[in-house]
Every structure is written in C-alpha cells, then in structure tokens.
Coordinates of C-alpha atoms and ligand atoms in Angstrom, one line a residue:
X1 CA 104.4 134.0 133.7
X2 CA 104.8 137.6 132.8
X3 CA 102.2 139.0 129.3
X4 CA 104.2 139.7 126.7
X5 CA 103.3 141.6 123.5
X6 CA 101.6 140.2 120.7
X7 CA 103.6 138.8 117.8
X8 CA 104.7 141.6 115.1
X9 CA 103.9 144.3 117.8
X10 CA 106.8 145.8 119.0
X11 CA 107.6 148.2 121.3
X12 CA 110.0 151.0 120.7
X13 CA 112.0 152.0 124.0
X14 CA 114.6 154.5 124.5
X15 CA 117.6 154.2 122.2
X16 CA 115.5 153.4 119.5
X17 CA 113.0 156.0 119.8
X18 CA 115.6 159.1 118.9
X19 CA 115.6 157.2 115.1
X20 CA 111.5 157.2 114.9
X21 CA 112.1 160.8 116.6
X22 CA 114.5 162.0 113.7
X23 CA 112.3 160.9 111.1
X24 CA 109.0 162.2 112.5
X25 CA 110.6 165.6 112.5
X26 CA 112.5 165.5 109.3
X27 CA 109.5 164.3 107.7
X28 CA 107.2 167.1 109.3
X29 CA 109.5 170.1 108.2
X30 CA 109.3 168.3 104.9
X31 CA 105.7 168.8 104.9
X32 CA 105.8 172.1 106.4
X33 CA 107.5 173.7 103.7
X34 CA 105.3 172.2 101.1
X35 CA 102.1 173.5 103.1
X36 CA 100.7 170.9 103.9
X37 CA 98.2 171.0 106.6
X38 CA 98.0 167.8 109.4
X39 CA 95.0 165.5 110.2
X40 CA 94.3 163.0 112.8
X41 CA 92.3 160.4 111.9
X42 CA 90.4 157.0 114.1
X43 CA 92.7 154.0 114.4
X44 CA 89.2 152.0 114.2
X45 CA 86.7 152.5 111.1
X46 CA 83.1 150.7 109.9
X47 CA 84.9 147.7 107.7
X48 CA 83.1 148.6 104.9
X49 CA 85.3 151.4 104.4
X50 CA 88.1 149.7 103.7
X51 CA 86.3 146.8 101.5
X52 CA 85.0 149.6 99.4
X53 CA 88.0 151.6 98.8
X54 CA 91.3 148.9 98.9
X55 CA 89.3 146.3 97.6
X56 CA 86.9 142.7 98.2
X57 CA 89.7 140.8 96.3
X58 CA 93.4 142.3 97.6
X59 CA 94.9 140.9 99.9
X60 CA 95.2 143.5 102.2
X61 CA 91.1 142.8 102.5
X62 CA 90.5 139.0 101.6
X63 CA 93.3 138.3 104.2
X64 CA 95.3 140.6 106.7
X65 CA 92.3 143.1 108.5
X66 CA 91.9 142.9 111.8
X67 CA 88.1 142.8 111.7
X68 CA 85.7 141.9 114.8
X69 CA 82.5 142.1 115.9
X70 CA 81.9 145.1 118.3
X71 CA 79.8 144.9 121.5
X72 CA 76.7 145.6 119.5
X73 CA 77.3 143.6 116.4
X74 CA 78.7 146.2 113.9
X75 CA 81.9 144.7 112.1
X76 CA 85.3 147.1 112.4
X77 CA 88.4 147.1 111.0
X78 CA 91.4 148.5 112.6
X79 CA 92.6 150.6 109.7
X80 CA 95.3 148.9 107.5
X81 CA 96.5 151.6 106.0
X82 CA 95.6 155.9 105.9
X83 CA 94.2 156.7 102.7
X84 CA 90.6 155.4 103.7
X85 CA 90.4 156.9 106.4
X86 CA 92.1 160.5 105.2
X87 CA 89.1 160.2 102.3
X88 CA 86.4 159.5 104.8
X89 CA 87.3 162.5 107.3
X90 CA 87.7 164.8 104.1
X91 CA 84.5 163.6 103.0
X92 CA 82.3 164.0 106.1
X93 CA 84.2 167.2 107.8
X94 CA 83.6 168.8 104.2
X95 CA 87.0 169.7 103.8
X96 CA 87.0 170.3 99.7
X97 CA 84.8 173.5 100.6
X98 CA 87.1 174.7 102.6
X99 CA 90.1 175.0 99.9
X100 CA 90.1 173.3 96.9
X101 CA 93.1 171.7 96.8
X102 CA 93.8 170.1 100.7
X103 CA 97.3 168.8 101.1
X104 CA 97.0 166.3 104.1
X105 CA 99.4 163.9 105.8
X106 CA 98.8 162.3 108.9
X107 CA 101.5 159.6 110.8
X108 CA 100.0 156.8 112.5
X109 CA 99.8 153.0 112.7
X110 CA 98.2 150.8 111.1
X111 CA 97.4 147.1 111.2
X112 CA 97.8 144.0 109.1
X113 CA 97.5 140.1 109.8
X114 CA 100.8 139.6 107.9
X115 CA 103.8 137.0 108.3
X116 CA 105.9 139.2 110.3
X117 CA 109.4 139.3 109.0
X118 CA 112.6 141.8 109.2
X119 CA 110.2 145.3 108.2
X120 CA 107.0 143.2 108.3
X121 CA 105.5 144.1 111.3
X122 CA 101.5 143.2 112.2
X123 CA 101.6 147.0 113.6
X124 CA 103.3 149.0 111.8
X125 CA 103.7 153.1 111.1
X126 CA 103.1 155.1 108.0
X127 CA 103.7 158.7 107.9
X128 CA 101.3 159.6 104.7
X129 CA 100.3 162.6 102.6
X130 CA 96.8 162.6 100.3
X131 CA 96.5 165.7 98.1
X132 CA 93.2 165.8 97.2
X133 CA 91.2 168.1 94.5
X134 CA 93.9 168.6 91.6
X135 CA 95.1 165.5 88.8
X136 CA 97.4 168.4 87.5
X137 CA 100.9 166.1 86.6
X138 CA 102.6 168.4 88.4
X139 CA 101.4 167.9 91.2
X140 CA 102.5 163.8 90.7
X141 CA 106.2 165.2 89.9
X142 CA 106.3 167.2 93.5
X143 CA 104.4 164.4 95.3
X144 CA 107.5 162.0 94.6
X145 CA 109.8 164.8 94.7
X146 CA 108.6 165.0 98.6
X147 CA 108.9 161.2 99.1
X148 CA 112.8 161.6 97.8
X149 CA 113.9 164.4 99.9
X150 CA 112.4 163.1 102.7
X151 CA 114.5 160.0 102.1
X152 CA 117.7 162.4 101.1
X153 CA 117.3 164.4 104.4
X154 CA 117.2 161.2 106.4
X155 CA 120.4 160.7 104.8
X156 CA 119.0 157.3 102.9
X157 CA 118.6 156.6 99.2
X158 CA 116.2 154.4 97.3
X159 CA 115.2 153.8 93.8
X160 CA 111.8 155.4 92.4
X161 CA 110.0 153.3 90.0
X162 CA 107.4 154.8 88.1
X163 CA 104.1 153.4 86.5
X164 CA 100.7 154.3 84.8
X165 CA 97.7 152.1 85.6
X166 CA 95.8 154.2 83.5
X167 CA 91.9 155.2 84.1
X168 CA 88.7 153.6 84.0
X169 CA 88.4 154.7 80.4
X170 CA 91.4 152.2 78.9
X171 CA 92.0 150.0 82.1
X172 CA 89.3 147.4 80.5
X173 CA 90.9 146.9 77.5
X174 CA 94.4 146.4 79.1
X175 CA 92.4 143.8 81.4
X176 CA 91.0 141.8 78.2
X177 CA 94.8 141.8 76.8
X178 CA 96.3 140.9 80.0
X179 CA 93.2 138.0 80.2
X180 CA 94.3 136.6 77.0
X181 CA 97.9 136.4 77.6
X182 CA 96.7 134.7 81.1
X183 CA 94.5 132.3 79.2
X184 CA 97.8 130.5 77.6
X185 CA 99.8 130.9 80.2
X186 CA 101.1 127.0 81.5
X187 CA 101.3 126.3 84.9
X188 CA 100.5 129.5 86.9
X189 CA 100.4 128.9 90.3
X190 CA 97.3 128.6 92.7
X191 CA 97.0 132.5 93.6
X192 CA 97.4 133.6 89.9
X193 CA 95.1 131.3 88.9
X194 CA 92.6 132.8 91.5
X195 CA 93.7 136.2 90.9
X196 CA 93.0 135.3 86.9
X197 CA 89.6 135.3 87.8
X198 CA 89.5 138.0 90.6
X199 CA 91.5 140.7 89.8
X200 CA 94.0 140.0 87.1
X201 CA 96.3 143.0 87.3
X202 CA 97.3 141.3 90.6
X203 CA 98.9 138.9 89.1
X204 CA 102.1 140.4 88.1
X205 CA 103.0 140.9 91.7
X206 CA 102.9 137.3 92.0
X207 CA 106.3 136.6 93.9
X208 CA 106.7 133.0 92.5
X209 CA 109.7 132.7 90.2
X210 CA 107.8 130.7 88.0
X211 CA 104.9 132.8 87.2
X212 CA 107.2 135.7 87.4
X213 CA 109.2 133.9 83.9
X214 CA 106.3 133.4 81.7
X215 CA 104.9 137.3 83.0
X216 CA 108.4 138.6 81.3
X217 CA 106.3 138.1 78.2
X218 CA 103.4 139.5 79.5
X219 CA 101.2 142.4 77.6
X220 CA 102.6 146.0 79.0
X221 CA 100.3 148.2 80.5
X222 CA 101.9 151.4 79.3
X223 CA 101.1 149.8 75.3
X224 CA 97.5 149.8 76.6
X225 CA 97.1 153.1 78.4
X226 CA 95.0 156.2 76.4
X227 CA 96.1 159.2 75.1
X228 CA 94.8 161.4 77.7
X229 CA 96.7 158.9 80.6
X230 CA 99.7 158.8 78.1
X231 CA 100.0 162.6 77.7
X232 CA 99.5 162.5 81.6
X233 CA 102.4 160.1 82.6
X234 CA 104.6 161.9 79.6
X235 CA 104.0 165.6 81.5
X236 CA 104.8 163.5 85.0
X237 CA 108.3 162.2 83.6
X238 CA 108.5 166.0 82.4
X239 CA 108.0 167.1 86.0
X240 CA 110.8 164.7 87.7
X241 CA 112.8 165.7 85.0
X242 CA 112.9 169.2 85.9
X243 CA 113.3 168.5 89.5
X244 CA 115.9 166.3 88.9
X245 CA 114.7 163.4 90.9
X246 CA 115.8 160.4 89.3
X247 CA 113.2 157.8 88.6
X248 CA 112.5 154.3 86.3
X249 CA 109.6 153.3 84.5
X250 CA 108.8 150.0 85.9
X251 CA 104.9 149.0 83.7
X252 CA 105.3 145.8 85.5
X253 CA 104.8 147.9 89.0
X254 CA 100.8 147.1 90.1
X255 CA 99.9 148.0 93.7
X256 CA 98.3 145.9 96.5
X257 CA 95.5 148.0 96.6
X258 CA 92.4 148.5 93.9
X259 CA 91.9 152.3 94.1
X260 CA 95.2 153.4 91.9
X261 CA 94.8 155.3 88.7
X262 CA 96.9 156.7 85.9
X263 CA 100.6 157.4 88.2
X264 CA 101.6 154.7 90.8
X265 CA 105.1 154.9 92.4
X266 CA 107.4 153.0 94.8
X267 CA 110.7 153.6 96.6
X268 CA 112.5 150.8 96.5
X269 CA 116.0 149.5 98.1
X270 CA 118.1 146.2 98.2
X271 CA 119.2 147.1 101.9
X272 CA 116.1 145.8 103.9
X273 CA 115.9 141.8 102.1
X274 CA 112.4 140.7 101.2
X275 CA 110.8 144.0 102.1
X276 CA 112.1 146.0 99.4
X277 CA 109.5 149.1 99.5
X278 CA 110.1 151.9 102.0
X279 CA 107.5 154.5 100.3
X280 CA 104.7 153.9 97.7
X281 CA 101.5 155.5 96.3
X282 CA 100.0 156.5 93.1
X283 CA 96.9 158.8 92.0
X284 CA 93.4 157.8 92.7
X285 CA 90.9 159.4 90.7
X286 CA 87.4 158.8 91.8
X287 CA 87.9 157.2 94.9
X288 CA 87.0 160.0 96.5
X289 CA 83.5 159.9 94.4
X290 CA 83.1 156.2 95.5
X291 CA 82.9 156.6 98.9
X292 CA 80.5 159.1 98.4
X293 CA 82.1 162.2 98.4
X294 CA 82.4 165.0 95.7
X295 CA 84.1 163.6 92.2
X296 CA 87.9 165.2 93.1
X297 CA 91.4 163.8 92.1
X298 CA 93.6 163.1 94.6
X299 CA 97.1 161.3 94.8
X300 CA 99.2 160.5 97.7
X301 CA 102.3 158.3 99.4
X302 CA 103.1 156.6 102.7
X303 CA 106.3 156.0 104.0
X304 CA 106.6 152.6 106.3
X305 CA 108.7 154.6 109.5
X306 CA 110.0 151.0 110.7
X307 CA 111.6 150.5 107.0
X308 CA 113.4 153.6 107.3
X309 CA 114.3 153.1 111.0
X310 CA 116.1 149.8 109.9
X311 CA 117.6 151.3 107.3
X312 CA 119.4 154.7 109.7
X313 CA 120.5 151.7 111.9
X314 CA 122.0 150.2 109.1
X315 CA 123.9 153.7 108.7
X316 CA 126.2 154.2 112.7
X317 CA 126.1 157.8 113.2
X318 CA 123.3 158.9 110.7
X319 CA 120.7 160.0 113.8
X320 CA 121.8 163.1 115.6
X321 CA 121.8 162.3 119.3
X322 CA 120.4 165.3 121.6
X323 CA 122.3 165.4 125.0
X324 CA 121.5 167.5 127.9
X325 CA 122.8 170.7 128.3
X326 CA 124.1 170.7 131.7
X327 CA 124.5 168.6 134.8
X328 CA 123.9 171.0 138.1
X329 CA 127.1 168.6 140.3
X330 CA 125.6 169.8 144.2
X331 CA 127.5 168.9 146.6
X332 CA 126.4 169.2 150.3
X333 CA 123.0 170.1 151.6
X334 CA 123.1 173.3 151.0
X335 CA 124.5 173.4 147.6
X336 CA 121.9 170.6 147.1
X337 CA 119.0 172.7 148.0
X338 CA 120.6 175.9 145.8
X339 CA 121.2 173.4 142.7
X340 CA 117.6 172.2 143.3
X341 CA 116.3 175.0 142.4
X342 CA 118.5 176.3 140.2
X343 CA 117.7 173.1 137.7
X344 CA 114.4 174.1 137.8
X345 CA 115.2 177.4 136.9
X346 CA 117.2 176.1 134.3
X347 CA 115.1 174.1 132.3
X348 CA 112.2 177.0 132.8
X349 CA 114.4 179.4 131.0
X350 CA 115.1 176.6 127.9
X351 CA 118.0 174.5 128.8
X352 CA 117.9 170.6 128.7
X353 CA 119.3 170.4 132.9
X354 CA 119.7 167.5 134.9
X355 CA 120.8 166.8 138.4
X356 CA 121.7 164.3 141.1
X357 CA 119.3 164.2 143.6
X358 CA 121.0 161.8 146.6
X359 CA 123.9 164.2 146.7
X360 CA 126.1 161.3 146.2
X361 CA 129.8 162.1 145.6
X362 CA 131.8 164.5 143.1
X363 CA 133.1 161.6 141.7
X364 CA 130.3 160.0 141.1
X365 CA 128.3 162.8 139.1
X366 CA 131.0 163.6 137.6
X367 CA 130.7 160.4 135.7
X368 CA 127.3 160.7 135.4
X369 CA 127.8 163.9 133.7
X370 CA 129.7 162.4 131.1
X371 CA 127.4 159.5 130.7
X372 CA 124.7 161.2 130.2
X373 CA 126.7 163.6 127.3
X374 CA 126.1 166.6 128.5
X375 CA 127.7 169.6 127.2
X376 CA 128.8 171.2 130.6
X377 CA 128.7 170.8 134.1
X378 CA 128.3 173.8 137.3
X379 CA 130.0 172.4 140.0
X380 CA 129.2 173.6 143.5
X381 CA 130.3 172.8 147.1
X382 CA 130.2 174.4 150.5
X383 CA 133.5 176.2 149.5
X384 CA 132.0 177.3 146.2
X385 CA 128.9 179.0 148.1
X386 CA 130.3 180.6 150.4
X387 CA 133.5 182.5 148.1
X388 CA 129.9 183.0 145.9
X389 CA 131.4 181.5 142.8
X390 CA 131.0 178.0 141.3
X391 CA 132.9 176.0 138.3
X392 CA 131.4 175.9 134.9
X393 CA 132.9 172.7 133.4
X394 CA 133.0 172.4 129.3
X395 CA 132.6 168.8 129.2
X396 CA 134.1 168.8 125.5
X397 CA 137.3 170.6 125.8
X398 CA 137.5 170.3 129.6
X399 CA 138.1 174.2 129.8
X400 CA 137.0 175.2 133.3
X401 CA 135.4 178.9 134.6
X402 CA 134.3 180.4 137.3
X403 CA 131.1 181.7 137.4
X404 CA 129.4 184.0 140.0
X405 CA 126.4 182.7 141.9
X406 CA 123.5 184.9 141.9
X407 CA 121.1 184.6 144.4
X408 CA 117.8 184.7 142.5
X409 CA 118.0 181.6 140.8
X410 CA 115.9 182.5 137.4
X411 CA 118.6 185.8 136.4
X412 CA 121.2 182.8 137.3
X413 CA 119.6 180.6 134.7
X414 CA 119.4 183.5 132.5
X415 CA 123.1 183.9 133.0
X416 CA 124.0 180.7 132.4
X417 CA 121.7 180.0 129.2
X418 CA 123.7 182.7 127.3
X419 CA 127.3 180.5 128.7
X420 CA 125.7 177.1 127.3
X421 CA 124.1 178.0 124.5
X422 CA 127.0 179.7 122.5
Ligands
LIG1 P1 101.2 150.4 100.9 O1 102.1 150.1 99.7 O2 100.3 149.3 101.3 O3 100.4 151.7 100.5 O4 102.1 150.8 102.1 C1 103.0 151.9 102.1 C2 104.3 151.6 102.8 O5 104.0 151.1 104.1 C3 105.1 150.4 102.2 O6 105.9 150.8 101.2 C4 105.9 150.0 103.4 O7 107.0 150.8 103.6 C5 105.0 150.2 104.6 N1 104.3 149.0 105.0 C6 103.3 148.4 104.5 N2 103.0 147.2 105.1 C7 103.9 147.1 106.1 C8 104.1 146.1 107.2 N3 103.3 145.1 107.4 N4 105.2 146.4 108.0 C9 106.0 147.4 107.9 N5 105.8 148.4 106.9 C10 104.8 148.2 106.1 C11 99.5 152.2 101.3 O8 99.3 151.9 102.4 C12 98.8 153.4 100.6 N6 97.8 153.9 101.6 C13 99.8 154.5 100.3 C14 99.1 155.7 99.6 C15 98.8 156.8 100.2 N7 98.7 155.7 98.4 C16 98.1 156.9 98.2 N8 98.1 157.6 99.3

C-alpha cells in the first residue's frame, strides 16, 4: 500500500502552486516598498517558547502543539505560529541595536493539531510582519493599511475589524467586570466555564450560540480601557482614516493568543465558511521584555496563504498565468542539434524557451506549442537550414516571419530576445 501524507498536510503541485506563487510575490513587493527587511526563522523551537509567549491556557498551547520529546529528552514544539519565534531571533541576534525600529516579515509554515476543515489545515502557511521598537499609533494605522493592500493587490477584499485590549495597566479591571458579569451568567457551556476560571477574556470567542446570546450583554472592553490606551486606539482610527482603509470597531474581537495589547485586528470574509479570518494581529507591548529581551513595543500581522489561495480560486482568471516564451519546433537531426543549442542559448540570454527533444513531428510540436501557451514558435527544417532562414510563428495572432539564422547561436538568441520580448 502506497504512504500517503498525513491528514491536514497537503501538498501543493503544479496548477496550484502559480496562486501561492502570485501571492508570495505580491505580498513581498508589498513589503519591499514599506522597507521592511526579511528573516528566516527555525520551524522547531524549545517549547517553552511558545508556552511563555502564546500562553499555558490558549488553546493554541493547552491543545494543538506538536510537542515531543527529542532524542535527548528536551521537549519541542514545531512552531504554531511566527511571532515567537521572530521575538526570540530579534532577541538573541541583538537586532534592536542594530536599528531601532526593525520591520520584519518572514513566510513560513507553521503547525497546529486542529480539526482540519475547508482553510483549516494541520500545516499551514503565514506570511507575517513584526515591527518591533515603536508603539507610535501610526505605525498600527500603516500595519493594517499593509494587510489591506496586500489583499487589494491580490485582487480580494475583506472586512477589518478593529479592537483595543488595552494594557496591563487597565486590563485587570476590565477582567474583574467581565468576572462579574460571568458570575451570573446561566448556563455557560463547559469551555467558558473553564475559561471563567483560566483566562476569561477567552470567553467571548466562545463559538456556541448560546453563550454567544447572553455575551451580547456582556461588559465592553473599550468602556474599560484607560486614557492613555483610549487616546491610543482614538489616534489609530485617526490613522486609517487618513489612509482611507475602511475598518469597524468590533470590542467583542479577543485573539487566540495571550500576548495582545492595546490594538488587535482581523480580516475577515463570508467567502471561506467557518474559517472567516484571512489576516489577524494586534500590538504586543512587553512581550518582547518577557522573553527576556529589551522592554520594546512591537505590533505585527499574519496572513494564512491557504485562506487567500481558496479565496483567488474562488475568483477564475484572478492569477496571472506565466507561459513560455517560445517553443524551438526542430525538425530533423540537424535542425535538432541547431535548435538544441539554440534553446540553451535562449534561456541564457533571458527567455522562458522550451523544446521537443525526440524530434517527433511538426504536427505534433506544433500542438505542444500551443499547449504549453507559449507566445511564439521558430520553426526549422532541413529546408529552413539550408535557404538559412527559419519561421518565427506569433502564436497569438498567427502572423508568421522569417527570420535569418545566425550561426553563433548566443547573437541568435540575442536576436530573437529583442523579436519576443516586444
Ligand atoms: P492567528 O490569528 O493565530 O495569529 O493566525 C493568523 C492567520 O493564520 C489566521 O487569520 C489564518 O488566516 C491563518 N491560520 C491560522 N490557523 C490556521 C490553520 N489551522 N489553517 C490555515 N490557516 C490558519 C497569529 O498566528 C499571530 N502570530 C499573528 C501576529 C503576528 N500577531 C502579531 N504578529
């Protein structure tokens, strides 16, 4: 019986990898021109990491890690999501002494035990940007303004919703009120209840309906928050406001992991079912601190790369498709052997060239010319060598030329790059 891949792996083959390819590099020009700078970080980290800085009582930790036992003993975690990681490597490389503001992103997968489901994978693939070293509201603004034209030069669109968890200074007492409302709620189920004691801002993610009724009534965080994390969230609005990215105020939005402070921040879409989020992340002030490093600010995003692949295939035609450049039809040995070299030559001086190596009939490259796309095709025979011309074929518009051949193959290439790329 043949191995097959693990449940909520999946591999990603040609015909779907041009998508994941057209995101990757929209995403990376996006982060080009807002300088930021690219880090690669371990797929495999100490497990404490990610205990310390996602949290003991999320779920992400008290359920989905793949932790084990290496060979000599010492727990690890394959990383469930960046930020961790991102923190830990700007931490030990000493990167905040390098510039004082680091803009990072990295694009990677990343692993959770979860019930896989249409954009629920077990590995999955965030591209994700940590700015580390200014709380400046600004700088919140142009962080979700990034997010959203990433998404608008994809060609997608998603709601923002916007939120303040507010700072260790006024989170406590936002914790007693929410506690209290807790304490006469009726009926919550067997998570909140647990959460109730855990960590009760968790709660009001709680997907059952029921809870979800009574938490309608719930105390709102944004009633709670102080004035310096008011003014904070008021100068953020301010910010998408005069970038004109449209956004809501959602004070019910918590996150899935502990580390958030003051701004948290989700894309959200109706288009993908269950799994509604295709972007997400807030501010984390002091996390940085906590795992030991220097006491910076730092905010950041990922974007889940299969929830926006899903949502291009939704969209026929929204991926542009990159076909060869030309198709080198030989016919004959010695057109063969020519051609052979030529395509070579080709593809050295910057054209995408392909070629039929069994020398099998005009006919039949012909047709793999157009299968393949490709924009034209030199045709050449025994006929062709010898009156030292061959037929340049636009594969579009079917307009034909003839083209001298030129016996050193790489001033032929040269030639014919300046024909095919117009
Ligand atoms: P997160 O909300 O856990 O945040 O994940 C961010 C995004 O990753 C989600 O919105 C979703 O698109 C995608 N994602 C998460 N889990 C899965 C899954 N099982 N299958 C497919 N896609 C998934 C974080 O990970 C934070 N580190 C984001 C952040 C960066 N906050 C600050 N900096």
């Amino acid at each position: 019986m043949s191995v097959k891949a693990l449940k909520g792996f999946k591999d990603i083959v040609p015909g779907e990898v041009e998508t994941w390819q057209f995101i990757e590099q929209t995403a990376r020009a996006i982060f080009h021109r807002f300088n930021l700078d690219e880090i690669k970080v371990p797929i495999l980290e100490k497990t404490k990491l990610f205990v310390r800085s996602i949290g003991e009582t999320t779920d992400i930790v008290e359920k989905e890690m793949y932790t084990f036992a290496d060979r000599n003993g010492s727990s690890l975690t394959m990383r469930p999501e960046g930020t961790a990681s991102v923190l830990r490597a700007y931490i030990e490389n000493g990167l905040q002494s390098k510039k004082a503001v680091q803009k990072l992103y990295t694009i990677g997968p990343m692993f959770r035990h979860e019930r896989p489901q249409k954009g629920r994978l077990r590995q999955f693939h965030q591209m994700s940007v940590e700015i580390l070293g200014t709380d400046l509201p600004r700088v919140d603004a142009e962080v979700m303004a990034m997010a959203w034209l990433i998404l608008k030069e994809l060609g997608l669109s998603a709601s923002l919703e916007i939120n303040s968890l507010g700072c260790k200074k006024c989170r406590p007492a936002f914790n007693k009120a929410l506690l209290d409302f807790l304490g006469k709620a009726e009926n919550l189920c067997d998570d909140c209840l647990r959460r109730r004691e855990t960590n009760p801002l968790r709660v009001l993610d709680c997907k059952s309906a029921h809870c979800q009724e009574q938490y309608e009534k719930a105390p709102s965080i944004l009633d709670h928050i102080c004035q310096s994390c008011a003014d904070h969230f008021q100068a953020v609005k301010k910010g998408l406001d005069l970038l004109a990215v449209p956004y809501a105020v959602n004070s019910f939005m918590v996150r899935g992991l502990d580390y958030y402070t003051r701004t948290t921040f989700e894309l959200v879409t109706d288009a993908l079912g269950a799994q509604s989020a295709v972007g997400a992340g807030g501010r984390y002030d002091g996390l940085v601190a906590q795992l030991g490093g220097p006491d910076v600010p730092g905010i950041g995003f990922a974007m889940g790369m299969e929830r926006l692949a899903l949502l291009l295939d939704q969209q026929e035609g929204s991926v542009p498709v990159a076909t060869p450049d030309l198709f080198v039809v030989a016919l004959g040995e010695a057109a063969q052997e020519k051609g052979y070299a030529l395509t070579h030559a080709a593809r050295k001086a910057g054209l995408a060239a392909i070629m039929d190596l069994q020398d099998r009939s005009l006919k039949n490259q012909m047709k793999q010319a157009g299968k393949a796309m490709v924009r034209f095709a030199l045709i050449m025979g025994e006929d062709e060598l010898s009156n030292g011309k061959a037929v340049l074929r636009n594969m579009a518009n079917r307009e034909q030329q003839d083209i001298s051949i030129n016996d050193d193959v790489a001033t032929w290439a040269t030639e014919l790059y300046s024909l095919v790329i117009q």
